[in-house]
Each structure stands twice: as C-alpha cells, then as structure tokens.
XYZ file of C-alpha atoms in Angstrom:
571
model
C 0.761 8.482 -5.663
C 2.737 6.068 -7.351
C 6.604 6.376 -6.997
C 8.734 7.539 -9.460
C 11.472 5.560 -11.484
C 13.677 3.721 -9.545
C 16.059 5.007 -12.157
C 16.526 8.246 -11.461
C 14.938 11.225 -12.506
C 17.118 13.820 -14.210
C 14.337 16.552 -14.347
C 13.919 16.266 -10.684
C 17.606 16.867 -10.339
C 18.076 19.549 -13.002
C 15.108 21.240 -11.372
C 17.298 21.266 -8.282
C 20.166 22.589 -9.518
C 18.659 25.427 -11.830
C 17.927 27.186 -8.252
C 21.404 29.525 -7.761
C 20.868 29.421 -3.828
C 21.253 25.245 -3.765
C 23.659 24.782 -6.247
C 26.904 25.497 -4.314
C 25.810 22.997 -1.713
C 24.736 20.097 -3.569
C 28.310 20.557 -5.172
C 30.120 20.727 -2.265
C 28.027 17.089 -0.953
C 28.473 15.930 -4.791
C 32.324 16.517 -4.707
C 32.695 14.698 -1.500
C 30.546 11.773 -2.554
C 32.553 11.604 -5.962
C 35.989 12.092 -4.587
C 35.396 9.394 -1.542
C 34.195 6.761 -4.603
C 36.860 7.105 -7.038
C 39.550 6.414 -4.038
C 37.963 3.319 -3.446
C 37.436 2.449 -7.083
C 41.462 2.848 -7.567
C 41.591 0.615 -4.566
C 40.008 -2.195 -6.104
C 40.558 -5.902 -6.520
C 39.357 -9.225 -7.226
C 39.015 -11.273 -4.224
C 39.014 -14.892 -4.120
C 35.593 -16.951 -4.079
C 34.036 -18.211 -1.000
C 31.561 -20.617 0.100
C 28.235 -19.456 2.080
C 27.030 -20.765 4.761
C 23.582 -22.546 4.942
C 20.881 -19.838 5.304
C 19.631 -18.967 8.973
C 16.284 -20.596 9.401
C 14.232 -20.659 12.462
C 16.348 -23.440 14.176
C 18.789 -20.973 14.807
C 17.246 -18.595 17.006
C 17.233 -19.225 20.625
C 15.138 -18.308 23.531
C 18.364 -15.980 25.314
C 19.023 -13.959 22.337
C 16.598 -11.527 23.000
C 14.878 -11.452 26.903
C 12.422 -9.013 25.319
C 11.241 -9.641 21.293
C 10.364 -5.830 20.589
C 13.833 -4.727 22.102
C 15.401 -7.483 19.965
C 13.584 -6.279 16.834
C 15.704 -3.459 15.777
C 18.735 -5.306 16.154
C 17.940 -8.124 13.776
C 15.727 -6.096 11.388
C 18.456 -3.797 10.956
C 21.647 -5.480 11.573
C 20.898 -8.164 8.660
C 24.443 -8.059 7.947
C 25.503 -11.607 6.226
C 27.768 -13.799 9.022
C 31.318 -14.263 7.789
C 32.135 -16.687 5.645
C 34.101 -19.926 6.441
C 37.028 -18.371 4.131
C 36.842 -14.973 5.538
C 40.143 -14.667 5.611
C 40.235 -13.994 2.089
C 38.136 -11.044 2.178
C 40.680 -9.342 4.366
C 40.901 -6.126 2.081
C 37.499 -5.768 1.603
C 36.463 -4.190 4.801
C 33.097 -3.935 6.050
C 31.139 -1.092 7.456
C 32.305 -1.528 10.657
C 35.458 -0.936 9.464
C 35.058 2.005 7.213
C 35.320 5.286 9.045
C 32.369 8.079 8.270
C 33.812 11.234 6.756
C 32.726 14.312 9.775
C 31.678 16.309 6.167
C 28.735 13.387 5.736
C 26.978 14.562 9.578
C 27.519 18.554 8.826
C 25.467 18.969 5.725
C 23.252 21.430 6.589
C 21.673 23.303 3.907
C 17.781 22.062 3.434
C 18.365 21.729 -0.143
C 21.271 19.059 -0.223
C 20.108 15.599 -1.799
C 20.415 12.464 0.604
C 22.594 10.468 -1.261
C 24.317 6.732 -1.661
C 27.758 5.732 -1.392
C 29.776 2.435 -1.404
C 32.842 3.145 0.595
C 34.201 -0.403 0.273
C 36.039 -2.403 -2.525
C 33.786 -2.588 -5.287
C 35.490 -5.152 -7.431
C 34.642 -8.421 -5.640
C 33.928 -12.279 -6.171
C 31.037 -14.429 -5.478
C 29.699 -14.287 -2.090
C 31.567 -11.439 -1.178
C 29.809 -8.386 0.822
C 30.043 -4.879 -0.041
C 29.053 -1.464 2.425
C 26.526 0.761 1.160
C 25.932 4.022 3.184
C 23.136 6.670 2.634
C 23.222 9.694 3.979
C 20.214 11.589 4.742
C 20.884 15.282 5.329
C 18.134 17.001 7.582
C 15.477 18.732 5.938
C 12.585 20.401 7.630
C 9.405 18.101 6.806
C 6.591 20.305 8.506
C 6.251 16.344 10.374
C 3.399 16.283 13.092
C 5.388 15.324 16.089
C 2.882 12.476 16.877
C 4.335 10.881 14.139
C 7.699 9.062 15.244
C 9.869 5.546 14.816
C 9.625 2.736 17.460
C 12.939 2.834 19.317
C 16.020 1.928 17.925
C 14.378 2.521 14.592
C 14.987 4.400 11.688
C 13.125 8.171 11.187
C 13.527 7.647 8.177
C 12.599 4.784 5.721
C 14.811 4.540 2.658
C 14.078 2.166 0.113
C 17.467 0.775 -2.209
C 18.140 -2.262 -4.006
C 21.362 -3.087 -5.892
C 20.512 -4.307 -9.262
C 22.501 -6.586 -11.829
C 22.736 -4.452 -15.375
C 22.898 -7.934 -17.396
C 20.762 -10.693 -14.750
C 18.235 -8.037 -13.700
C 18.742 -9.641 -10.312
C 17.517 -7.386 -7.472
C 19.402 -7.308 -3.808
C 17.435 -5.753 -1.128
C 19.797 -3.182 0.948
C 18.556 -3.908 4.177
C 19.944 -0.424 5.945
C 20.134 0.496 9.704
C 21.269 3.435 11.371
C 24.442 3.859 12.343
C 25.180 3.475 15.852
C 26.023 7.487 16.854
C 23.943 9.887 19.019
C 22.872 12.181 16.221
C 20.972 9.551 14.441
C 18.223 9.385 17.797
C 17.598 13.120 17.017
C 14.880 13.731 14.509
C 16.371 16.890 13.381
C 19.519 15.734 12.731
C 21.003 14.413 9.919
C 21.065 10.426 9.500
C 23.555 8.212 8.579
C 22.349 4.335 7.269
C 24.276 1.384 6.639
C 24.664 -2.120 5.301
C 26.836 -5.073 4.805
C 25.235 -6.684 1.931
C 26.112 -10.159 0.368
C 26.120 -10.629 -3.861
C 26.362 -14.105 -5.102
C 25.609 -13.794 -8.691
C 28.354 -12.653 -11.229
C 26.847 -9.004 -12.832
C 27.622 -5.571 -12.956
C 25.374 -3.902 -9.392
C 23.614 -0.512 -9.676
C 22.301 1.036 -6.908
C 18.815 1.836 -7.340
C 16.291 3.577 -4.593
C 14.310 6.796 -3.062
C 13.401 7.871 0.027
C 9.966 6.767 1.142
C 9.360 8.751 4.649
C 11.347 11.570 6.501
C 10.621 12.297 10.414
C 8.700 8.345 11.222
C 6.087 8.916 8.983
C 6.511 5.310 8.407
C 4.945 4.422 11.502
C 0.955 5.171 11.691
C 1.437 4.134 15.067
C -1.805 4.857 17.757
C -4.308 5.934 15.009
C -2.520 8.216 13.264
C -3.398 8.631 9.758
C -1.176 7.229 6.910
C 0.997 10.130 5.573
C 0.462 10.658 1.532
C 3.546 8.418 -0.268
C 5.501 11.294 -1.961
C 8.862 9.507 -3.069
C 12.191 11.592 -2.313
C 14.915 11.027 -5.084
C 18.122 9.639 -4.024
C 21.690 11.646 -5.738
C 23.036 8.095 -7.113
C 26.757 8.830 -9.451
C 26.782 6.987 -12.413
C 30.227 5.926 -11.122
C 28.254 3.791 -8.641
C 28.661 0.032 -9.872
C 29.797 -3.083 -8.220
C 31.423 -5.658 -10.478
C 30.970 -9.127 -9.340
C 33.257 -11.799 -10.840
C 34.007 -15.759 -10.974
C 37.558 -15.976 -12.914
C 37.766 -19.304 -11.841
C 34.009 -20.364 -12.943
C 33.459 -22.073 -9.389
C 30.454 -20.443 -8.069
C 28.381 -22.531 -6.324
C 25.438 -19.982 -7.377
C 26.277 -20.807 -11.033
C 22.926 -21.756 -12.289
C 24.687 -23.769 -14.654
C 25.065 -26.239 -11.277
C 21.540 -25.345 -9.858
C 20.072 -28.472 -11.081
C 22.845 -30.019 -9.048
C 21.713 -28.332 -5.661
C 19.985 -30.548 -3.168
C 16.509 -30.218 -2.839
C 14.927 -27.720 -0.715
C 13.476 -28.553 2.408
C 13.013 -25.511 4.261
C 10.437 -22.387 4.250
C 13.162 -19.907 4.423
C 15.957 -19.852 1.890
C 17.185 -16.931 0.349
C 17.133 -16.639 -3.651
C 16.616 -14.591 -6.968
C 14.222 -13.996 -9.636
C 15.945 -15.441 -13.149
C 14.640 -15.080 -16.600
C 12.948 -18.443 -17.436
C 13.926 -18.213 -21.011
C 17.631 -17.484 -19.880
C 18.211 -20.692 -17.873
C 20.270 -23.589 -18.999
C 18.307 -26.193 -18.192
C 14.582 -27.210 -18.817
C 12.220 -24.758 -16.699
C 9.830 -27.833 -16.579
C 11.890 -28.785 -13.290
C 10.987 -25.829 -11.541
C 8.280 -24.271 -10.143
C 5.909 -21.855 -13.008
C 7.239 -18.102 -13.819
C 6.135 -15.613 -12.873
C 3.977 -13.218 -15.003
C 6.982 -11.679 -16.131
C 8.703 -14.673 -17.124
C 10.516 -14.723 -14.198
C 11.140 -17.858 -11.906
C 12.607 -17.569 -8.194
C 15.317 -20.280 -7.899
C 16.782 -20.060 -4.144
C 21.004 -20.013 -3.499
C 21.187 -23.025 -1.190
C 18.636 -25.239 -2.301
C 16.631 -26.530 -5.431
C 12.757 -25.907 -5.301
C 11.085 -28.736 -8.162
C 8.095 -28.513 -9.166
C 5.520 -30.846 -7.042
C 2.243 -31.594 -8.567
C -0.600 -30.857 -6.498
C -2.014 -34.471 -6.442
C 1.225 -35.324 -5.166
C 1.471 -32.824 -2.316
C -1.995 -34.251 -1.469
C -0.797 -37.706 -1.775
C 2.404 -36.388 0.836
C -0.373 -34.823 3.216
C -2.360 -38.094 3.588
C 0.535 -40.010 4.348
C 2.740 -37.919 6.561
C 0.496 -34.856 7.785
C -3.367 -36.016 7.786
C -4.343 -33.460 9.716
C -3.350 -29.761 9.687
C -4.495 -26.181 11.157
C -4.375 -23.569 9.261
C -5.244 -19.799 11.141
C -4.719 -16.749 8.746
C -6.036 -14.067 6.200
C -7.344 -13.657 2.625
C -3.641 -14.937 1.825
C -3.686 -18.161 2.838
C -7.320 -18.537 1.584
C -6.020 -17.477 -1.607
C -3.065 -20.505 -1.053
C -5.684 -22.778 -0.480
C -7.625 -21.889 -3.709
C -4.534 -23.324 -5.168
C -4.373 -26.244 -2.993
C -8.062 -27.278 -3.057
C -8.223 -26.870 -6.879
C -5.007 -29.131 -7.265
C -3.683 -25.956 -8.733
C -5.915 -25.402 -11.228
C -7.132 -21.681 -9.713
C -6.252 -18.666 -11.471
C -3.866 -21.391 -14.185
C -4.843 -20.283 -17.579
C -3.207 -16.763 -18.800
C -6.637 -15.862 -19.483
C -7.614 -15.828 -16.359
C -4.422 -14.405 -14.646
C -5.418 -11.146 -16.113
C -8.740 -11.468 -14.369
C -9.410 -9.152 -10.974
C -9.932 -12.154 -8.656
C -6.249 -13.518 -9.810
C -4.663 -10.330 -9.708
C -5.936 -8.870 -6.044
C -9.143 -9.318 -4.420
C -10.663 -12.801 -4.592
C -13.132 -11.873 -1.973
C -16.487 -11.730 -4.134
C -15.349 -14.508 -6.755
C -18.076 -17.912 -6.931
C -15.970 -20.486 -5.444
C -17.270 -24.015 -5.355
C -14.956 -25.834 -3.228
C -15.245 -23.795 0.316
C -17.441 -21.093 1.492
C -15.030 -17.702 1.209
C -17.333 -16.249 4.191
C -16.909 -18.592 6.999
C -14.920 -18.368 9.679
C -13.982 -21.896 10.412
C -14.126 -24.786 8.418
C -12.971 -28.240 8.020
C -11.640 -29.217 4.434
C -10.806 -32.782 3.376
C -8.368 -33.297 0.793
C -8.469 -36.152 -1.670
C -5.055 -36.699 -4.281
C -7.645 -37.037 -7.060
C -10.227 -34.606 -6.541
C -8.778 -32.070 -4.454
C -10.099 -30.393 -1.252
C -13.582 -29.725 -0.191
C -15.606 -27.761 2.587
C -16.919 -30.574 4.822
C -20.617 -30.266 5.210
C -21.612 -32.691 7.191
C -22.309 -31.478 10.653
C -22.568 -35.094 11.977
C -18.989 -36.287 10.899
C -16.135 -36.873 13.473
C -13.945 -33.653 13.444
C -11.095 -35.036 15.453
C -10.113 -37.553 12.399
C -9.287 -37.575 8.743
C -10.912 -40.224 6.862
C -8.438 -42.965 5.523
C -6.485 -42.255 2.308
C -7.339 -38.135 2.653
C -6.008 -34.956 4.235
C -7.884 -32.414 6.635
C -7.185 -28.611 6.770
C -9.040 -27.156 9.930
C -9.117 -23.372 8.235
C -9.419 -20.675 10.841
C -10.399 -16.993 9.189
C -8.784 -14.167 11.061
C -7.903 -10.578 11.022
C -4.325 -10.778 12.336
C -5.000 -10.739 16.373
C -6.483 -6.868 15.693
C -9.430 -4.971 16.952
C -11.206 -5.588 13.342
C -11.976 -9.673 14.464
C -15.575 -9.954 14.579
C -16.232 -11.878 16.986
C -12.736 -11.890 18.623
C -10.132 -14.284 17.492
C -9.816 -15.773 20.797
C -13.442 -16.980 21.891
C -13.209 -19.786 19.538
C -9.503 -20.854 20.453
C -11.369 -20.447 24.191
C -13.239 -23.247 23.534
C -10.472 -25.755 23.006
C -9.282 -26.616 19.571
C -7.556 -29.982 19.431
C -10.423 -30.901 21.578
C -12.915 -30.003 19.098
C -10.847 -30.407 15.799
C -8.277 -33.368 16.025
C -4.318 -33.078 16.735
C -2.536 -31.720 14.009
C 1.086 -32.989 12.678
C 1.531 -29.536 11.408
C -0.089 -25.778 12.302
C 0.296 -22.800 10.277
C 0.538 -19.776 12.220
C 0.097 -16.169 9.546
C 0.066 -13.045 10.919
C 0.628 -9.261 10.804
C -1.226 -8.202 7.445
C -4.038 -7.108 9.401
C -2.179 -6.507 12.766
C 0.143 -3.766 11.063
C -2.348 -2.400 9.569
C -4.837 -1.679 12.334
C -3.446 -2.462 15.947
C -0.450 -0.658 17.706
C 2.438 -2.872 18.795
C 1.005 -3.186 22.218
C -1.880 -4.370 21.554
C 0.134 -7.055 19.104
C 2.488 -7.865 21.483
C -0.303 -8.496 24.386
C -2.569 -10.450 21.593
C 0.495 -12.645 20.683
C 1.058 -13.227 24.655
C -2.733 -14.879 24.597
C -2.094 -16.655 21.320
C 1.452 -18.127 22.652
C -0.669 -19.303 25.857
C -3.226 -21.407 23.809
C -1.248 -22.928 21.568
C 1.094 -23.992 24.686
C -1.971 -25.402 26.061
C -3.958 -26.601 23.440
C -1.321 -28.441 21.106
C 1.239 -31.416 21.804
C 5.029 -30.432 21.805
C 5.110 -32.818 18.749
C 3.041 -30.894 16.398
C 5.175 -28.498 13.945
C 4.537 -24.664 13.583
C 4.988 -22.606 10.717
C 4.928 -19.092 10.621
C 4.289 -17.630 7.337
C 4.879 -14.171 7.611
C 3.167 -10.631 6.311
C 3.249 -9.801 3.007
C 5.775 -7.902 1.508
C 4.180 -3.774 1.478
C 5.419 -1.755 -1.116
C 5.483 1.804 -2.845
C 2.190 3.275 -1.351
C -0.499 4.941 1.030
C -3.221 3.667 1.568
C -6.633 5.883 1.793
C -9.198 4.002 1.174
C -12.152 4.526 3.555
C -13.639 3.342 5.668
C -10.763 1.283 6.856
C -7.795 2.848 5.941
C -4.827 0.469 6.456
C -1.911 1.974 8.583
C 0.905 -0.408 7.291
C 4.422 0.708 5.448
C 7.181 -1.103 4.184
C 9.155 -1.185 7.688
C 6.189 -1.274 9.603
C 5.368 -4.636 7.855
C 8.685 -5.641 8.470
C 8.999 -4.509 12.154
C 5.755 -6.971 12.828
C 7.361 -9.880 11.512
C 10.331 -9.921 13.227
C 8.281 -9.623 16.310
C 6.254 -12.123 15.182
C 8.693 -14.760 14.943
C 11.163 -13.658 17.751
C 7.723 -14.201 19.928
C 7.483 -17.830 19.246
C 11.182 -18.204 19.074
C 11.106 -17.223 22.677
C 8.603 -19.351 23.629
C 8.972 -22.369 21.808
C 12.745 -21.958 20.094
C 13.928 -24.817 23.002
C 10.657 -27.136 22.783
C 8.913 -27.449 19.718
C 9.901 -27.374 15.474
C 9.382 -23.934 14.291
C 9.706 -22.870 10.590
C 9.130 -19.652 8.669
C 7.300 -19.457 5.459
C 9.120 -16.212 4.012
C 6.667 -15.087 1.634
C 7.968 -11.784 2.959
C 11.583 -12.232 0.793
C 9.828 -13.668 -2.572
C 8.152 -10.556 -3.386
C 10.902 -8.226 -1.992
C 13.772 -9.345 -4.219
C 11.252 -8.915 -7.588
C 12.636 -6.166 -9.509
C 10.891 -2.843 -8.312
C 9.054 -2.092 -11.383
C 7.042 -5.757 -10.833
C 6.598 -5.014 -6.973
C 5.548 -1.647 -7.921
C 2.309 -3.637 -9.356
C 0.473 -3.655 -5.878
C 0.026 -0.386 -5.657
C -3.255 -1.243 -7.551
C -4.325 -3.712 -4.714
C -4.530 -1.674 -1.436
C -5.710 -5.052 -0.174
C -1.680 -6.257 -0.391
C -2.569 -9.747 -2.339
C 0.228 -11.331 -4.085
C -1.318 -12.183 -7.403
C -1.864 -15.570 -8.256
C 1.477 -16.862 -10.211
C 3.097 -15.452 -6.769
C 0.815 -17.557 -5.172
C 1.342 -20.024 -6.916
C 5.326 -19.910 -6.096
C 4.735 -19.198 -2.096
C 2.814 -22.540 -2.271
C 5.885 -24.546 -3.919
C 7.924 -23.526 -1.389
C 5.952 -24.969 1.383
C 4.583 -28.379 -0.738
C 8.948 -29.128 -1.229
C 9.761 -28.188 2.383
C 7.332 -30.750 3.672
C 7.692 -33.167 0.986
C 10.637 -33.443 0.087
C-alpha cells in the first residue's frame, strides 16, 4: 500500500474525532500539545548566524569509539545530533533537547485512541545553522504485534518517518529521531518518547511533515520473519507548527547566491539539498544534471561541477589505472553510466523507459555482459569502457593510456550468493587481478534484505580478513552504502525482501563502523552516501520507488551518485 499524503489527512482525523468515546482524549493530548507550542512561540527570537563546521566524513571515526560496531550502532544512528558550532555561544537561548524537560502528561496518555503527535519545544525563530528539538510522542496502542517481531537493542519499536520542509525552497530535512533515554521507552507496551536536535541552514519557513511507518518492531523482519503490510499511521501535526529561519544580515554561507564561490568538493560524504534548477542564480551548466523533477542536489560545504565522463576517464588513467569494484545491480547500473561516457539512460525519451527507471536487469547491453559475475573492463577517455574478452591478456595490468575496473557481482555477503561470495576472494585477488589504487566496497541492499545481523556481522568479519590480506595498506576504500528504502512492503515472491527504512539504515552504520574499526588507524576510508541523496528528496519524489521493489535509484539519480564520486577523486 502506498502511504498517504505527507500532508496530512483531514478525513482521517475527522473520522477520529466523530467517535464520542475518543474525542475527550485527543483534546486533552491536543490542548497540551497546543498550549506547550504557543509558550515557546512567545518565547521566540532571532539568534545570531553561525558558521558550520566541515561535515564528518570517514576520517573522523576512530577504532576506540565503539569496541563493538553493532553496540555502537544505535548510538550514532540515533544520536545524529549536529556538533556545536564554533559560535555556540550565541545559541545560548535556544536550548536543545537535552535541555528541554518532557512534560509527565506526554508518558501518561493512555487511551488507545490518542494520535502520536509532533512537537517543537525549542525556540522556533532561529538563524542559519541554528538547531531546533523536535519530539514525537507515540502513545501506546495495542497493535495485535506477533511478539517475534521486535527492534535490535537500543532501537526504536517504533519507526517514525518526519521531515521538516521549507514552504517557499521545498527543501526537505530528514528528522533523524531516537528514543529518549528513560526506562519506559525499552517496554513495548509503553508509550514512546523520540527526539532530535536537527540543524537548518537554508532561510524558509519549516513544516513538519511525517507518519508513522511501524508500531511494536515491525520494522525489523529480523530471523525470517515475514515483512509486515506498510499501513501508514497519521501523525496530529498543529498548523501552528512552523520554524522560521532567517539571515537579517544576508551572510549565510549556504546562500546559494555564494555557492559558486564554495570550494570544490572532494569528498563522498557531504551533506546538501535538492534546489529548483530553474530557481538558481547562476548557470545550472556548472553543476551536475537535475533531476527528473528539475531538481539539482547542491551540497552545504562544498561545490559538486559537472565532470565530463571522458574526463573522469582521462583522471582514472592517470591517477587510478586500476580499480575493484565488488557490489549489486547499483553499481552495475553506475557503471552503465561510466562505460557509456554517460550516454545511458541520457535522452528524456528514454528516462521514461523501464530499464532507466528500475530494473535494468533484462536490457541488451553492448559494453559488458549484465550476467557475469566477474569481469575485467578497460576504460578508454574516447570510447568508454568495455568487457575484456580476451582470456589470454595480462589481468594484473592496465594497458597504457586506459583504466581497468575489476567488477565483482554480489548479493551483499547473504545466503542468496550463488556460488558464495567468498570462494572467489579465496583464491587471491590482487594475485589474480592487479593492485588497485582504489576499491569500492557496496553493501547491505541485499544483506538487509535477506540475512540477519549475525550472519552480516560474521560475513563482514571474513570480508575485513581478505581485504587485510589481500590488498596493500596504500590502496583506498570506499564504501558506498545501501540505498535509501522508502514508503513500502515488499511481497513479491519468491524472494520477498525483508528490508525497511531503519533496517537499511541500521546495516549501514554497521557497515562502515566495521571497517572503521578495522582500518580507521591504517588505511584511507571514504563513504559514498548515496544513502543521504535520495533521503533529503522531497517525499512525494522518494515516494516513486514504491514501484521498484528492486530499490534502484532511477537513472538521473544515478547519474548524480556518480558526480559525486568522479569530483571526489578528481578534483
């Protein structure tokens, strides 16, 4: 089922309140809600502006932050709260949700009936850069929940989906939310309590937009367990419920009328926003293509420009000859791009065509065989990349002037490999395919899907211990990460994928804390965040995938994924 509006549904709520039994409850949680918000409305004021600090990328992490990665999971998936600022002084009467006590009315609400709702307890007149708290409260409510079904630990039961969303930019700001720290939020029966410090850098008026995806850790087809049918629960959202966002002083350093003035990006990480191409106020030639809703993503920190793909071969050949790549249908789908010289999936015709849109699986492709599991492909700045085919040729060495991509076709580390991943990394791989400058590490589409964290977590182990063995200290890793999952089930047989919005993103914070662990001290690790691009889309364009139970980004996605790489290594 597809979710509803991210707007709001009035007939929902009207429904709801037409019953006589509910309606003195949800007024009693309705007046508390209201009176809490206009406090802190009359409370307001306009900070100064601060500067941010450079984005976190994998550089930061270090080997003693967390002894085990799946007990450090929960506290960096759900404590994304931004670091403060180097003015943070300023922000002094703002007060973060730390600070902010929890009314004892919010953890009483007992009546079955009651709507979870959202609340920003904090000042909600702020400048550029500055954080706000957003709370949701999620009364219990019997769900009828198989027990089996259940959160990892420190976890949310429940997964709640909100974004806060500029009225005039149409900017969307994930609200990454994590339970706050009390007792009652462990229980399952209990009401639940979630929280978030979360950072706004572009001037706008903020709505808070969002619905309730699972109850009880239905999110979490953990063991087997069969996905649980995606029946969207409608947040109680006031109207009153805006943050302004202001720049008196016309000094933001987000401005994008001093984007073009940014330095240029060079790493795989950096947070941004999805702009109107026709809005901008500068040429969008400079930038990477829209999307195909106009949209470009421009990140805060950094300028992405756009790199043709001759010359992102010509950049290969010269500083990284020789690369590994190990991953899904996504990166094949990346290199369709790259072996094409961009030219996949490029004409609007043909972006409206299945293959661009999801699965690519079945489509004639002339440049590398879409079946094979491992393959060498030689990249040449004029031509563009093709399957090797000679069975004689050196494999240990690019030919002058070109690039090689060693492509390794996996299923995550899961059970659904055919033969298993690791019989061919057995054998020896920079033995048998050459010393790469740069490997590309992408997991957890297929290992959220269809393995349980133990198995990931003792799958990763063996990976970690090859590539420690097999490949130089010198050679660079990048991690591109799971796709963003959004806004559906899946139940499509035979293989019916288990994965979930959190689930997703509980993997790939495993995923790199792993190698962060391992390698944080010893070698260069980066992160490809495909994950972020498609999360901050407005929900409406996310929404699109629920076509695709396959979880492709479409092709102008693609298309902007791949731009962020070709400037981080070229640039």
């Amino acid at each position: 089922m597809s979710a509803p509006s991210i707007d709001g549904d009035a007939t929902l709520l009207n429904s709801i309140f037409r019953k006589p039994g509910r309606r003195w409850a949800i007024l009693a949680v309705v007046v508390v809600v209201v009176v809490v918000q206009m406090l802190m409305f009359l409370h307001a004021t306009t900070p100064g502006i601060r500067l941010n600090p450079r984005p976190a990328s994998i550089h930061n992490y270090h080997p003693a932050v967390h002894h085990d990665a799946w007990s450090g999971v929960a506290s960096v998936l759900f404590n994304k709260a931004p670091p403060p600022s180097a003015l943070s002084g300023q922000q002094s009467n703002l007060r973060r949700c730390s600070d902010i006590p929890i009314p004892d009315s919010y953890w009483t609400v007992q009546d079955a009936s009651a709507p979870a709702f959202v609340t920003i307890p904090s000042n909600r007149r702020i400048g550029v850069d500055d954080t706000v708290c957003v709370r949701v409260v999620v009364p219990a409510k019997p769900t009828g929940v198989f027990l089996a079904y259940a959160p990892f630990p420190n976890t949310p039961w429940d997964s709640v989906l909100v974004d806060l969303v500029g009225e005039h930019s149409k900017v969307s700001v994930p609200v990454h939310l994590q339970p706050v720290k009390d007792v009652r939020n462990t229980y399952r029966d209990s009401t639940h309590i979630y929280e978030a410090d979360v950072r706004l850098r572009d001037v706008d008026v903020y709505r808070a937009t969002g619905y309730i995806e699972f109850r009880g850790g239905e999110w979490n087809c953990e063991g087997g367990l069969a996905p649980v049918d995606y029946n969207p629960e409608l947040l109680y959202i006031s109207e009153m419920l805006t943050v302004e966002v202001s720049d008196p002083q016309n000094s933001s350093p987000y401005s994008l009328d001093r984007y073009m003035d940014l330095p240029l990006c060079t790493e795989l990480d950096s947070d941004g926003r999805w702009v109107m191409a026709a809005k901008l106020p500068f040429e969008p030639h400079n930038i990477p293509l829209p999307d195909n809703h106009g949209m470009v993503w421009l990140p805060y920190m950094c300028r992405l420009r756009r790199m043709a793909y001759t010359d992102y071969t010509q950049c290969l050949a010269t500083r990284y000859p020789m690369m590994h790549w190990f991953g899904d249908s996504n990166l094949r789908r990346a290199l369709k791009k790259l072996t094409t010289l961009g030219r996949w999936c490029q004409t609007g015709e043909e972006q409206l065509t299945r293959p661009c849109i999801c699965e690519d699986y079945k489509e004639e492709f002339t440049r590398f065989n879409s079946t094979y599991r491992e393959m060498l492909i030689d990249m040449d700045p004029e031509s563009g990349g093709h399957m090797l085919t000679d069975e004689s040729a050196d494999f240990t060495t690019t030919p002058a002037g070109m690039a090689r991509i060693y492509f390794h076709k996996w299923e995550g580390l899961s059970p659904k490999n055919k033969p298993a991943w690791h019989k061919s990394f057995s054998k020896g791989m920079t033995s048998r395919y050459g010393t790469p400058q740069v490997a590309v590490v992408s997991l957890v589409n297929w290992d959220a899907a269809f393995a349980t964290r133990g198995v990931f977590a003792m799958e990763l182990r063996r990976l970690l211990d090859y590539i420690e063995r097999d490949y130089a200290p010198e050679t660079e890793i990048v991690l591109r990460l799971g796709q963003y999952h959004c806004c559906r089930s899946d139940h499509d047989p035979p293989d019916t994928r288990g994965f979930s919005r959190l689930r997703v993103e509980y993997f790939n914070q495993y995923f790199v804390n792993a190698f962060a662990e391992r390698f944080g001290a010893s070698r260069s690790l980066h992160v490809w965040d495909v994950a972020t691009i498609t999360e901050r889309r407005q929900w409406s364009h996310r929404n699109e995938s629920t076509d695709c139970n396959a979880n492709h980004a479409r092709a102008e996605i693609v298309e902007t994924e791949n731009q962020v790489l070709m400037n981080a290594m070229c640039n």
